[in-house]
Amino acid sequence: MKHWRMGLALIGTFGVMGGASAFDTGHHADMTRDAMSEFGMNANAIGVAQAENWLVDYYSSQPTTGLDHDLENLHFDNLTTTAEIQNYWGRLTINTEQAVRGAAQANNPVKIVALMGMSLHAVQDFYTHSNWVELRRPVVNPASYDTRTWFDAGPAAPGLRTGKYPSATPATPLVTDHGNYTLGMNHDSYVRPRWDEAYVYGWNASRQWIEAIRSWVMAVNPGVWPSVQALVLAPNDLVALQRDLEASHRISEWIVARGNNGHWKGSGSGSGASFNKFVLGWTARRDSLFVRHFKVDHWHQELTNNLNAMPPPIAIPPLAPVPPMNKKALRVQTVGFDELVNPGEARVNGRSNPNYYARVTISGQTFIEAMQYQRANAAPDWQSIKLVDSAAAAAPIVYELRSQNGTANVLCDINPVIGNPTLNFTFTFPTPVAAGFVAGDIAGAAGAVITTGGAGAGLYRARVNLRIDSLPLL
């Protein structure tokens, strides 16, 4: 069964993906990977959870499929009182536990991972769609990140709510509306104030939720948990998974309609021509196993049953305790970039402006930042946050600046050392007696802006301004 009809409809209507209203796709994927890695999950398990997490957004925006009504409830929107939020947490916890226990009894590791990805979408969305950040820490404290979640602290203070979606006045959203890139109460991407704080909350909440799922599985069928961690997929399903993950990136990146200009990680990446071409190709393929989990198996309905029903009040079951975090946050920010072109040199994409994006690998985890379409220079708001072991004295970082043309891309020279366009450097964490610093292909103090540009005489040179720092977790 193909989903090409949906794809054709989507080209005209996908601007409503904002209706999926969530952490932008890339941020969901990053925090899901980081949290799952803490539990020894292999690449297959992480990929399945990431795909299912994104498909919650995708099918929320597609009324032609009939899935949108249920999936609209997995975004933690439109809850205006603490009692409504408490009920939602209670029902989500009960529903997820029952679904996971059933999958464990059926010895179905794929379903357990799928339910993990779907339910994590709602868990993560609470911290981006609510005013939790503002109520927990009314004043921005750049010296540390708070990590205390709903399950740690309960209601933050009177007035806790989640954003109204869709916004009552999309052009000028009220503070209580979900909003858009520039207005509203959401913290969906790093173009929004306090996104980084919401991201760290979401990471710790994901970690707590995965431990709860592990405890529910262990209570029913301990033998299936190793199969969850080392998930095995048939070769054809593995190929389909990679296509779905590519779709989660490209569709989110290139969306440009109804005020959207990219939703991979913020704005600036929209490209209607690239979007339409990719969507037609992806939706013309036979539905993957992971798509069928929604369209045929309807596993999401086990999570959404009575999710937004108010009476009677629902008590929130306690989650299993998690081990201490023992983490600290390492943050790599791109303050700006600009293209360097000498007389006689060609531009990256010929006559057109380059489509720059960054690949930042911190302690083994790669972050793909939001492509800036047809811009030779920008201050892009790119931030990569990796939670590393608190005992680590230093962390390796690899920074690549690339220019994308469709699905192809070229590596740009930003290294002052001739012959090596990529930056390889180490961040040494501060100690009570010494400040943190950067050393390697670039050097500087923690928190200072470091400027570097390509030194080669060849093509595709650029300059970037970076800031690297670390923050403890509370």
PDB file of N, CA and C in Angstrom, residues 11 26 50 66-67 72 80 121-122 128 139 159 228 236 240 265 273 278-279 303 325 328 330 336 363 381 390 422 429:
ATOM      1  N   ILE A  11       1.768  18.414  -0.367  1.00  0.00           N
ATOM      2  CA  ILE A  11       2.465  19.498  -1.043  1.00  0.00           C
ATOM      3  C   ILE A  11       1.668  20.787  -0.931  1.00  0.00           C
ATOM      4  N   GLY A  26      14.742  18.051  14.431  1.00  0.00           N
ATOM      5  CA  GLY A  26      16.125  17.735  14.773  1.00  0.00           C
ATOM      6  C   GLY A  26      16.383  17.705  16.261  1.00  0.00           C
ATOM      7  N   GLN A  50      13.434   7.443  16.799  1.00  0.00           N
ATOM      8  CA  GLN A  50      13.467   8.759  16.162  1.00  0.00           C
ATOM      9  C   GLN A  50      12.428   8.851  15.047  1.00  0.00           C
ATOM     10  N   GLY A  66      -6.770  10.538   8.255  1.00  0.00           N
ATOM     11  CA  GLY A  66      -7.632  10.188   9.373  1.00  0.00           C
ATOM     12  C   GLY A  66      -6.892   9.927  10.669  1.00  0.00           C
ATOM     13  N   LEU A  67      -5.572  10.124  10.680  1.00  0.00           N
ATOM     14  CA  LEU A  67      -4.775   9.890  11.889  1.00  0.00           C
ATOM     15  C   LEU A  67      -4.608  11.141  12.733  1.00  0.00           C
ATOM     16  N   GLU A  72      -3.121  14.579  17.330  1.00  0.00           N
ATOM     17  CA  GLU A  72      -3.105  15.930  17.877  1.00  0.00           C
ATOM     18  C   GLU A  72      -2.969  15.917  19.394  1.00  0.00           C
ATOM     19  N   THR A  80      -4.821  24.416  30.076  1.00  0.00           N
ATOM     20  CA  THR A  80      -4.748  25.764  30.645  1.00  0.00           C
ATOM     21  C   THR A  80      -4.686  25.797  32.164  1.00  0.00           C
ATOM     22  N   HIS A 121       7.613  11.720  22.341  1.00  0.00           N
ATOM     23  CA  HIS A 121       7.233  12.967  21.685  1.00  0.00           C
ATOM     24  C   HIS A 121       6.409  13.831  22.640  1.00  0.00           C
ATOM     25  N   ALA A 122       5.419  13.232  23.280  1.00  0.00           N
ATOM     26  CA  ALA A 122       4.580  13.984  24.216  1.00  0.00           C
ATOM     27  C   ALA A 122       5.374  14.426  25.434  1.00  0.00           C
ATOM     28  N   THR A 128       8.670  22.147  25.959  1.00  0.00           N
ATOM     29  CA  THR A 128       8.751  23.202  24.958  1.00  0.00           C
ATOM     30  C   THR A 128       7.443  23.951  24.783  1.00  0.00           C
ATOM     31  N   VAL A 139      14.178  33.934  36.309  1.00  0.00           N
ATOM     32  CA  VAL A 139      15.288  34.728  35.798  1.00  0.00           C
ATOM     33  C   VAL A 139      16.273  33.795  35.099  1.00  0.00           C
ATOM     34  N   GLY A 159      -0.262  29.059  37.766  1.00  0.00           N
ATOM     35  CA  GLY A 159      -0.201  29.613  36.420  1.00  0.00           C
ATOM     36  C   GLY A 159       0.423  28.698  35.398  1.00  0.00           C
ATOM     37  N   VAL A 228      15.392  -5.299  23.037  1.00  0.00           N
ATOM     38  CA  VAL A 228      15.099  -3.886  22.820  1.00  0.00           C
ATOM     39  C   VAL A 228      16.401  -3.112  22.636  1.00  0.00           C
ATOM     40  N   ASN A 236      15.341  -5.400   4.623  1.00  0.00           N
ATOM     41  CA  ASN A 236      14.466  -4.467   3.902  1.00  0.00           C
ATOM     42  C   ASN A 236      13.895  -3.394   4.838  1.00  0.00           C
ATOM     43  N   ALA A 240      14.360   0.707   4.699  1.00  0.00           N
ATOM     44  CA  ALA A 240      13.203   1.595   4.804  1.00  0.00           C
ATOM     45  C   ALA A 240      13.361   2.571   5.964  1.00  0.00           C
ATOM     46  N   LYS A 265      15.483  22.642  12.517  1.00  0.00           N
ATOM     47  CA  LYS A 265      15.939  23.300  13.752  1.00  0.00           C
ATOM     48  C   LYS A 265      15.843  24.800  13.525  1.00  0.00           C
ATOM     49  N   ALA A 273      10.913  23.995  -3.985  1.00  0.00           N
ATOM     50  CA  ALA A 273      11.242  23.072  -5.071  1.00  0.00           C
ATOM     51  C   ALA A 273      11.840  21.783  -4.531  1.00  0.00           C
ATOM     52  N   PHE A 278      11.220  16.008  -3.142  1.00  0.00           N
ATOM     53  CA  PHE A 278      11.519  14.936  -2.196  1.00  0.00           C
ATOM     54  C   PHE A 278      10.247  14.244  -1.730  1.00  0.00           C
ATOM     55  N   VAL A 279       9.220  15.007  -1.387  1.00  0.00           N
ATOM     56  CA  VAL A 279       7.988  14.417  -0.869  1.00  0.00           C
ATOM     57  C   VAL A 279       7.369  13.480  -1.892  1.00  0.00           C
ATOM     58  N   LEU A 303      -1.828   4.896  23.237  1.00  0.00           N
ATOM     59  CA  LEU A 303      -1.275   5.994  24.036  1.00  0.00           C
ATOM     60  C   LEU A 303      -2.271   7.138  24.194  1.00  0.00           C
ATOM     61  N   MET A 325      22.397  11.603  37.484  1.00  0.00           N
ATOM     62  CA  MET A 325      22.773  12.018  36.126  1.00  0.00           C
ATOM     63  C   MET A 325      24.286  11.994  35.935  1.00  0.00           C
ATOM     64  N   LYS A 328      27.255  17.025  32.709  1.00  0.00           N
ATOM     65  CA  LYS A 328      27.368  18.468  32.546  1.00  0.00           C
ATOM     66  C   LYS A 328      27.129  18.768  31.071  1.00  0.00           C
ATOM     67  N   LEU A 330      27.831  20.537  27.516  1.00  0.00           N
ATOM     68  CA  LEU A 330      28.821  21.160  26.654  1.00  0.00           C
ATOM     69  C   LEU A 330      28.078  21.763  25.470  1.00  0.00           C
ATOM     70  N   GLY A 336      28.141  33.164  13.906  1.00  0.00           N
ATOM     71  CA  GLY A 336      27.938  33.655  12.555  1.00  0.00           C
ATOM     72  C   GLY A 336      28.865  32.959  11.580  1.00  0.00           C
ATOM     73  N   SER A 363      31.918  14.496  21.399  1.00  0.00           N
ATOM     74  CA  SER A 363      32.052  13.220  22.126  1.00  0.00           C
ATOM     75  C   SER A 363      31.285  12.099  21.433  1.00  0.00           C
ATOM     76  N   ASP A 381      22.018  31.207  14.836  1.00  0.00           N
ATOM     77  CA  ASP A 381      21.488  30.680  16.105  1.00  0.00           C
ATOM     78  C   ASP A 381      21.843  29.219  16.356  1.00  0.00           C
ATOM     79  N   SER A 390      30.150  13.996  33.953  1.00  0.00           N
ATOM     80  CA  SER A 390      30.651  15.083  34.790  1.00  0.00           C
ATOM     81  C   SER A 390      32.125  14.902  35.146  1.00  0.00           C
ATOM     82  N   THR A 422      38.312  20.705   7.743  1.00  0.00           N
ATOM     83  CA  THR A 422      37.503  20.482   8.941  1.00  0.00           C
ATOM     84  C   THR A 422      38.259  20.919  10.191  1.00  0.00           C
ATOM     85  N   PHE A 429      37.401  21.197  30.157  1.00  0.00           N
ATOM     86  CA  PHE A 429      36.428  21.770  31.076  1.00  0.00           C
ATOM     87  C   PHE A 429      37.109  22.558  32.182  1.00  0.00           C
TER      88      PHE A 429
END
